[in-house]
Coordinates of C-alpha atoms and ligand atoms in Angstrom, one line a residue:
M1 CA 25.6 -69.9 -137.6
V2 CA 24.1 -70.3 -134.1
Q3 CA 26.9 -70.7 -131.4
K4 CA 27.0 -71.6 -127.7
S5 CA 27.9 -68.8 -125.3
K6 CA 28.8 -69.7 -121.6
Y7 CA 28.2 -67.0 -118.9
V8 CA 28.4 -66.7 -115.3
A9 CA 25.2 -65.8 -113.4
L10 CA 24.4 -65.1 -109.8
K11 CA 22.5 -68.2 -108.2
N12 CA 21.1 -66.3 -105.3
Y13 CA 21.3 -62.9 -103.5
V14 CA 23.7 -62.5 -100.6
P15 CA 22.2 -60.1 -98.2
M16 CA 25.2 -59.9 -95.8
G17 CA 28.5 -61.6 -95.2
L18 CA 31.1 -62.7 -97.6
P19 CA 29.8 -64.3 -100.9
S20 CA 31.3 -67.7 -101.8
E21 CA 31.9 -69.4 -105.2
D22 CA 28.6 -71.4 -104.6
D23 CA 26.6 -68.1 -105.1
F24 CA 27.4 -68.4 -108.8
V25 CA 26.6 -70.8 -111.6
I26 CA 27.8 -71.2 -115.1
K27 CA 25.3 -71.4 -117.7
E28 CA 25.0 -71.6 -121.5
Q29 CA 22.9 -70.0 -124.1
E30 CA 22.7 -69.9 -128.0
I31 CA 23.7 -66.7 -129.7
D32 CA 23.6 -65.5 -133.3
L33 CA 23.7 -62.2 -135.2
S34 CA 20.1 -61.3 -136.0
N35 CA 19.7 -57.5 -136.4
N36 CA 21.4 -55.2 -138.8
N37 CA 23.8 -53.7 -136.4
D38 CA 24.7 -56.7 -134.3
V39 CA 28.2 -57.8 -133.6
L40 CA 29.5 -61.1 -132.2
V41 CA 32.4 -60.6 -129.8
D42 CA 34.7 -63.1 -128.1
N43 CA 35.7 -61.8 -124.8
L44 CA 39.4 -61.7 -123.9
W45 CA 39.5 -60.0 -120.4
L46 CA 37.0 -59.6 -117.7
S47 CA 37.0 -57.1 -115.0
V48 CA 36.5 -58.2 -111.4
D49 CA 35.4 -55.3 -109.3
P50 CA 34.2 -54.7 -105.6
Y51 CA 31.0 -52.6 -106.7
M52 CA 29.6 -56.0 -108.0
R53 CA 29.3 -57.0 -104.5
A54 CA 26.6 -54.2 -103.9
R55 CA 24.5 -55.4 -106.8
M56 CA 24.4 -58.9 -105.2
T57 CA 21.7 -57.8 -102.6
E58 CA 18.2 -57.2 -103.5
K59 CA 18.4 -53.7 -102.2
K60 CA 18.8 -51.0 -104.9
N61 CA 22.1 -49.3 -104.7
Y62 CA 23.3 -46.8 -107.1
K63 CA 22.6 -49.5 -109.7
E64 CA 19.9 -52.2 -110.0
P65 CA 20.5 -55.6 -108.4
F66 CA 21.9 -58.3 -110.7
V67 CA 19.2 -60.5 -112.2
I68 CA 19.4 -64.0 -110.9
G69 CA 20.3 -66.4 -113.5
E70 CA 21.3 -63.7 -116.0
P71 CA 24.9 -62.9 -116.9
M72 CA 26.8 -60.8 -114.4
E73 CA 27.2 -57.4 -116.0
G74 CA 30.7 -55.9 -115.9
A75 CA 33.4 -54.4 -118.0
A76 CA 35.1 -56.7 -120.5
I77 CA 37.5 -56.5 -123.5
G78 CA 37.0 -58.6 -126.5
I79 CA 37.5 -59.0 -130.2
V80 CA 34.9 -58.8 -133.0
K81 CA 34.4 -62.1 -134.6
K82 CA 31.4 -61.5 -136.9
T83 CA 29.7 -58.3 -137.7
N84 CA 26.5 -56.9 -139.4
S85 CA 27.6 -53.3 -138.3
N86 CA 28.9 -50.4 -140.3
I87 CA 31.0 -49.3 -137.3
F88 CA 32.9 -52.5 -136.4
E89 CA 35.0 -54.8 -138.5
V90 CA 36.1 -58.2 -137.7
G91 CA 39.3 -58.0 -135.5
D92 CA 38.3 -54.7 -133.9
Y93 CA 38.8 -54.7 -130.0
V94 CA 35.9 -53.4 -128.1
L95 CA 35.1 -52.4 -124.5
S96 CA 31.6 -53.6 -123.3
N97 CA 29.7 -53.8 -120.1
Y98 CA 28.1 -57.1 -120.9
G99 CA 30.1 -58.9 -118.3
W100 CA 31.2 -62.5 -117.4
R101 CA 30.6 -64.4 -120.8
D102 CA 33.0 -66.0 -123.1
K103 CA 31.3 -64.5 -126.1
F104 CA 28.0 -62.5 -126.8
V105 CA 26.0 -60.8 -129.6
N106 CA 24.9 -57.3 -129.2
A107 CA 24.1 -54.0 -131.0
D108 CA 27.0 -51.9 -131.8
N109 CA 25.7 -48.7 -130.0
N110 CA 26.8 -49.8 -126.5
L111 CA 30.3 -50.8 -127.6
S112 CA 33.5 -48.7 -127.7
K113 CA 36.3 -49.4 -130.0
I114 CA 39.9 -49.8 -128.5
K115 CA 43.0 -49.0 -130.3
P116 CA 45.7 -50.5 -128.1
N117 CA 48.4 -47.9 -129.0
N118 CA 51.3 -49.8 -127.7
F119 CA 49.5 -50.4 -124.3
T120 CA 48.1 -54.0 -123.3
L121 CA 44.5 -54.5 -123.9
Q122 CA 43.8 -55.1 -120.3
S123 CA 45.2 -51.7 -119.5
Y124 CA 41.9 -50.4 -120.6
L125 CA 40.2 -52.2 -117.6
G126 CA 43.0 -50.9 -115.3
P127 CA 45.0 -47.7 -115.3
L128 CA 43.6 -46.3 -118.6
G129 CA 40.0 -47.5 -117.8
M130 CA 37.4 -46.9 -114.9
T131 CA 40.0 -47.8 -112.3
G132 CA 42.6 -45.2 -113.4
Q133 CA 40.0 -42.6 -113.8
T134 CA 38.7 -43.2 -110.3
A135 CA 42.1 -42.7 -108.9
Y136 CA 42.7 -39.6 -110.9
T137 CA 39.4 -37.9 -110.4
G138 CA 39.2 -38.8 -106.7
L139 CA 42.6 -37.2 -106.2
F140 CA 42.3 -34.1 -108.3
K141 CA 38.7 -33.1 -108.8
I142 CA 37.3 -34.4 -105.5
G143 CA 40.2 -34.3 -103.2
K144 CA 41.7 -31.1 -104.7
L145 CA 45.2 -32.5 -104.2
K146 CA 47.9 -29.9 -103.9
K147 CA 51.7 -30.5 -104.3
N148 CA 53.7 -31.7 -101.3
Q149 CA 50.6 -32.6 -99.2
T150 CA 50.5 -35.5 -96.8
V151 CA 48.2 -38.2 -98.1
L152 CA 46.7 -41.5 -96.6
V153 CA 45.5 -44.3 -98.7
S154 CA 43.7 -47.5 -97.7
A155 CA 43.4 -50.6 -99.8
A156 CA 46.7 -49.2 -101.3
G157 CA 47.7 -52.6 -102.7
G158 CA 44.7 -52.9 -104.8
S159 CA 43.9 -51.5 -108.3
V160 CA 42.6 -47.9 -107.4
G161 CA 44.7 -47.6 -104.2
S162 CA 48.0 -48.4 -105.9
L163 CA 47.3 -45.8 -108.6
V164 CA 46.3 -43.3 -106.0
C165 CA 49.6 -43.9 -104.2
Q166 CA 51.7 -43.4 -107.4
I167 CA 49.9 -40.3 -108.7
A168 CA 50.2 -38.7 -105.3
K169 CA 54.0 -39.5 -105.3
L170 CA 54.3 -38.0 -108.8
H171 CA 52.7 -34.8 -107.3
G172 CA 55.4 -34.5 -104.7
C173 CA 53.3 -35.7 -101.9
K174 CA 54.2 -37.7 -98.8
V175 CA 52.2 -40.9 -99.0
V176 CA 51.3 -43.3 -96.3
A177 CA 49.7 -46.6 -97.6
S178 CA 47.7 -49.2 -95.7
T179 CA 47.2 -52.7 -97.0
G180 CA 46.4 -56.3 -95.7
S181 CA 49.6 -58.4 -96.4
D182 CA 53.3 -58.0 -95.7
E183 CA 53.9 -58.9 -99.4
K184 CA 51.9 -55.8 -100.4
V185 CA 53.5 -53.8 -97.9
D186 CA 56.9 -54.7 -99.4
W187 CA 55.7 -54.0 -103.0
L188 CA 54.3 -50.5 -102.0
K189 CA 57.5 -49.5 -100.2
N190 CA 60.0 -51.1 -102.4
E191 CA 58.5 -50.7 -106.0
L192 CA 56.0 -47.9 -105.7
N193 CA 58.3 -45.9 -103.2
V194 CA 55.5 -44.8 -101.1
D195 CA 56.9 -43.1 -97.9
H196 CA 55.4 -45.5 -95.3
A197 CA 53.3 -48.6 -95.7
F198 CA 51.9 -50.9 -93.1
N199 CA 49.7 -54.0 -92.7
Y200 CA 46.4 -52.9 -91.0
K201 CA 45.7 -56.6 -90.0
K202 CA 48.6 -56.5 -87.8
T203 CA 47.9 -53.1 -86.3
D204 CA 46.3 -53.0 -82.9
N205 CA 45.5 -49.3 -82.7
L206 CA 45.0 -47.5 -85.9
V207 CA 45.0 -44.0 -84.5
I208 CA 48.2 -44.5 -82.6
K209 CA 49.9 -46.2 -85.6
L210 CA 48.8 -43.2 -88.0
K211 CA 50.0 -40.6 -85.4
E212 CA 53.5 -42.5 -85.0
I213 CA 53.9 -42.5 -88.8
M214 CA 52.8 -38.9 -89.5
P215 CA 52.6 -36.9 -86.3
D216 CA 51.3 -33.7 -88.0
G217 CA 48.5 -35.5 -89.6
F218 CA 47.1 -35.9 -93.1
D219 CA 46.0 -33.2 -95.6
L220 CA 44.0 -35.8 -97.7
Y221 CA 42.6 -39.2 -97.0
F222 CA 41.5 -41.4 -100.0
D223 CA 39.1 -43.8 -98.3
N224 CA 38.6 -47.1 -100.1
V225 CA 37.4 -49.0 -97.0
G226 CA 35.0 -46.9 -94.7
G227 CA 34.3 -48.3 -91.2
D228 CA 36.9 -48.2 -88.4
F229 CA 39.7 -46.9 -90.7
L230 CA 37.8 -43.9 -91.7
E231 CA 37.0 -43.2 -88.1
A232 CA 40.7 -43.5 -87.2
A233 CA 41.7 -41.3 -90.2
I234 CA 39.2 -38.5 -89.2
F235 CA 41.2 -38.5 -85.7
R236 CA 44.4 -37.9 -87.5
M237 CA 43.4 -35.3 -90.2
K238 CA 44.9 -31.8 -90.2
N239 CA 42.6 -28.8 -89.9
Y240 CA 40.9 -28.1 -93.2
G241 CA 41.7 -31.7 -94.4
R242 CA 39.8 -33.4 -97.2
I243 CA 38.5 -37.0 -97.2
V244 CA 37.6 -38.5 -100.4
I245 CA 35.0 -41.4 -100.0
C246 CA 35.8 -43.7 -102.9
G247 CA 34.6 -47.0 -101.4
R248 CA 33.4 -49.0 -98.4
I249 CA 34.8 -52.4 -98.9
S250 CA 35.2 -53.1 -95.2
Q251 CA 31.5 -52.8 -94.7
M252 CA 30.3 -54.6 -97.7
N253 CA 30.6 -58.2 -96.3
S254 CA 30.0 -57.3 -92.9
T255 CA 27.5 -59.6 -91.0
K256 CA 26.3 -56.5 -88.9
T257 CA 24.5 -53.3 -89.8
P258 CA 27.4 -50.7 -89.9
E259 CA 27.4 -48.3 -87.0
G260 CA 27.7 -44.5 -87.7
L261 CA 31.0 -42.4 -87.1
K262 CA 31.5 -41.7 -83.6
N263 CA 33.9 -38.8 -84.1
I264 CA 31.7 -36.4 -86.2
A265 CA 32.8 -33.7 -83.7
H266 CA 36.3 -33.8 -85.1
V267 CA 35.0 -33.0 -88.6
L268 CA 33.3 -30.0 -87.0
V269 CA 36.3 -28.7 -85.1
K270 CA 38.9 -29.3 -87.8
R271 CA 36.5 -28.0 -90.4
L272 CA 37.0 -31.1 -92.6
T273 CA 35.4 -31.8 -96.0
I274 CA 34.2 -35.3 -96.6
K275 CA 33.0 -35.9 -100.3
G276 CA 31.8 -39.1 -101.9
F277 CA 31.8 -39.7 -105.7
L278 CA 31.0 -42.2 -108.2
I279 CA 33.1 -42.4 -111.4
F280 CA 30.0 -42.9 -113.6
D281 CA 29.2 -39.2 -113.1
H282 CA 32.6 -38.3 -114.4
E283 CA 32.7 -40.3 -117.6
N284 CA 32.6 -37.5 -120.0
D285 CA 35.4 -35.6 -118.2
S286 CA 38.3 -37.8 -119.0
E287 CA 40.5 -36.0 -121.5
N288 CA 43.2 -34.8 -118.7
F289 CA 43.1 -38.2 -117.3
Q290 CA 43.6 -40.0 -120.6
N291 CA 46.5 -37.7 -121.6
D292 CA 48.3 -37.7 -118.2
M293 CA 47.9 -41.5 -117.6
S294 CA 49.0 -42.5 -121.1
E295 CA 52.2 -40.3 -120.7
W296 CA 52.9 -41.7 -117.2
L297 CA 52.5 -45.3 -118.5
R298 CA 54.5 -44.6 -121.5
N299 CA 57.3 -43.1 -119.4
K300 CA 57.0 -45.8 -116.7
K301 CA 56.3 -43.3 -114.1
I302 CA 53.3 -45.4 -113.3
V303 CA 53.4 -49.1 -113.2
S304 CA 50.3 -51.2 -113.1
K305 CA 50.3 -54.7 -111.5
E306 CA 47.6 -57.4 -112.2
T307 CA 46.6 -60.5 -110.6
I308 CA 45.2 -62.8 -113.5
Y309 CA 43.0 -65.8 -113.2
E310 CA 42.6 -67.8 -116.4
G311 CA 39.2 -69.0 -117.8
L312 CA 35.6 -67.8 -117.4
S313 CA 34.9 -70.5 -114.7
K314 CA 37.4 -68.8 -112.6
A315 CA 35.5 -65.5 -112.4
P316 CA 33.6 -66.3 -109.1
K317 CA 36.9 -67.5 -107.5
A318 CA 38.6 -64.2 -108.6
F319 CA 35.6 -62.2 -107.1
V320 CA 35.7 -64.0 -103.8
D321 CA 39.5 -63.7 -103.6
L322 CA 39.3 -59.9 -104.4
L323 CA 37.1 -59.4 -101.5
N324 CA 39.5 -61.5 -99.4
G325 CA 42.4 -59.2 -100.4
K326 CA 44.3 -62.0 -102.5
N327 CA 44.9 -59.5 -105.4
T328 CA 47.7 -57.2 -105.8
G329 CA 46.8 -54.5 -108.2
K330 CA 43.9 -55.0 -110.8
M331 CA 41.9 -58.4 -110.5
L332 CA 41.4 -59.7 -114.0
V333 CA 40.1 -62.9 -115.8
K334 CA 41.7 -63.8 -118.9
I335 CA 39.7 -66.0 -121.3
Ligands
NAP401 N1 33.6 -44.3 -106.2 C1 33.8 -45.0 -107.4 O1 33.3 -44.7 -108.4 C2 34.6 -46.4 -107.3 C3 35.2 -46.8 -108.5 C4 35.9 -48.0 -108.4 C5 36.3 -48.5 -107.3 N2 35.7 -48.1 -106.2 C6 36.0 -48.5 -104.8 O2 37.4 -48.3 -104.6 C7 37.8 -49.5 -103.7 C8 39.0 -50.2 -104.5 O3 38.4 -50.8 -105.6 P1 39.5 -51.7 -106.5 O4 38.6 -52.0 -107.6 O5 40.8 -50.9 -106.6 O6 39.6 -53.0 -105.6 P2 41.0 -53.5 -105.1 O7 41.5 -52.4 -104.0 O8 41.8 -53.9 -106.0 O9 40.6 -54.9 -104.2 C9 39.8 -54.6 -103.1 C10 40.7 -54.6 -101.9 O10 40.2 -54.3 -100.6 C11 40.8 -54.7 -99.6 N3 40.0 -55.3 -98.5 C12 38.9 -56.1 -98.5 N4 38.3 -56.3 -97.3 C13 38.7 -55.2 -96.6 C14 38.5 -54.8 -95.3 N5 37.6 -55.5 -94.6 N6 39.3 -53.9 -94.7 C15 40.1 -53.2 -95.4 N7 40.5 -53.5 -96.8 C16 39.8 -54.5 -97.2 C17 41.6 -55.9 -100.0 O11 43.1 -55.6 -99.8 P3 43.9 -55.7 -98.4 O12 44.9 -56.8 -98.7 O13 44.4 -54.4 -98.3 O14 42.8 -56.0 -97.4 C18 41.3 -56.1 -101.5 O15 42.4 -56.3 -102.3 C19 36.7 -50.3 -103.4 O16 36.1 -49.8 -102.1 C20 35.6 -50.0 -104.7 O17 34.3 -50.2 -104.3 C21 34.9 -47.0 -106.1

């Protein structure tokens, strides 16, 4: 039987500046099983992620731009409602990348089955999914984190950042966390037990602030934001320090073309290593991450906070609010 599926599409590209809810539109299409291996999935949870911003411009990034009028791609978790597939049964939970829709029909070969194993379904979009693997891979494989090091984390109240802080603490490190609200500062200090947390929006001079907090400097900086913060961190790195370039959210919505780093000389003199990474390159190297993160979550050594908006139509607002820092932990839409 033909069904109606609602989805969120991009209305127009946003070359610069902050997107608004008006840049999106809700549309409808008819769907039905047609091929032998098709499944019909009702989505339950949608992931809302900063990388989506990069796909809202016409310029090719590491992925193609979103297609105007077509469903916004992105990770989602749903339940199989109808199936022509030999692999999936009605009631199976699946992880897909078909994005912001309430339901969809697709071939079974691009879906992964999820067995919740006492974890919540949405954990597979957060700590047990791409977000958690980004934190883990960035710290260990890219950052080569060692026990008892000093670690600086930006966007620390967000999804990746809050996991980075907790993993580094489990590794005996001293963690300094930067975030954009006093509530998130309190959460980082009081519940995640970081050693220092501060509100960068209330900080006049980042270099002085970082020097006051950690006079001997940092072994590792986990960079989620780029821009001025990255420059300040370079000034405060120890010799042979490592900087993991995970994201550049402070520049994604800028109305100006970003300037280059002015203190590259410090990279030379301190013999720093600055290394970027994309988690998509590490998808097949997840065994240690899955084992460690499952154990940490089971033993409550890591907690995962979520900011949840209800209903497909709230996805654009959730996205704009994410870019404005209104989330603590993982931003999700529940359908
Ligand atoms: N390399 C990869 O493969 C990979 C994978 C996943 C994510 N990432 C990157 O990792 C970073 C974090 O992603 P996430 O999913 O965990 O998002 P998130 O941190 O949960 O949410 C984004 C946060 O960025 C902060 N922010 C927004 N504008 C900012 C600005 N101008 N300056 C400083 N902070 C700003 C906001 O928090 P405040 O309140 O602190 O401002 C906001 O909550 C992003 O840069 C993302 O692109 C990279």
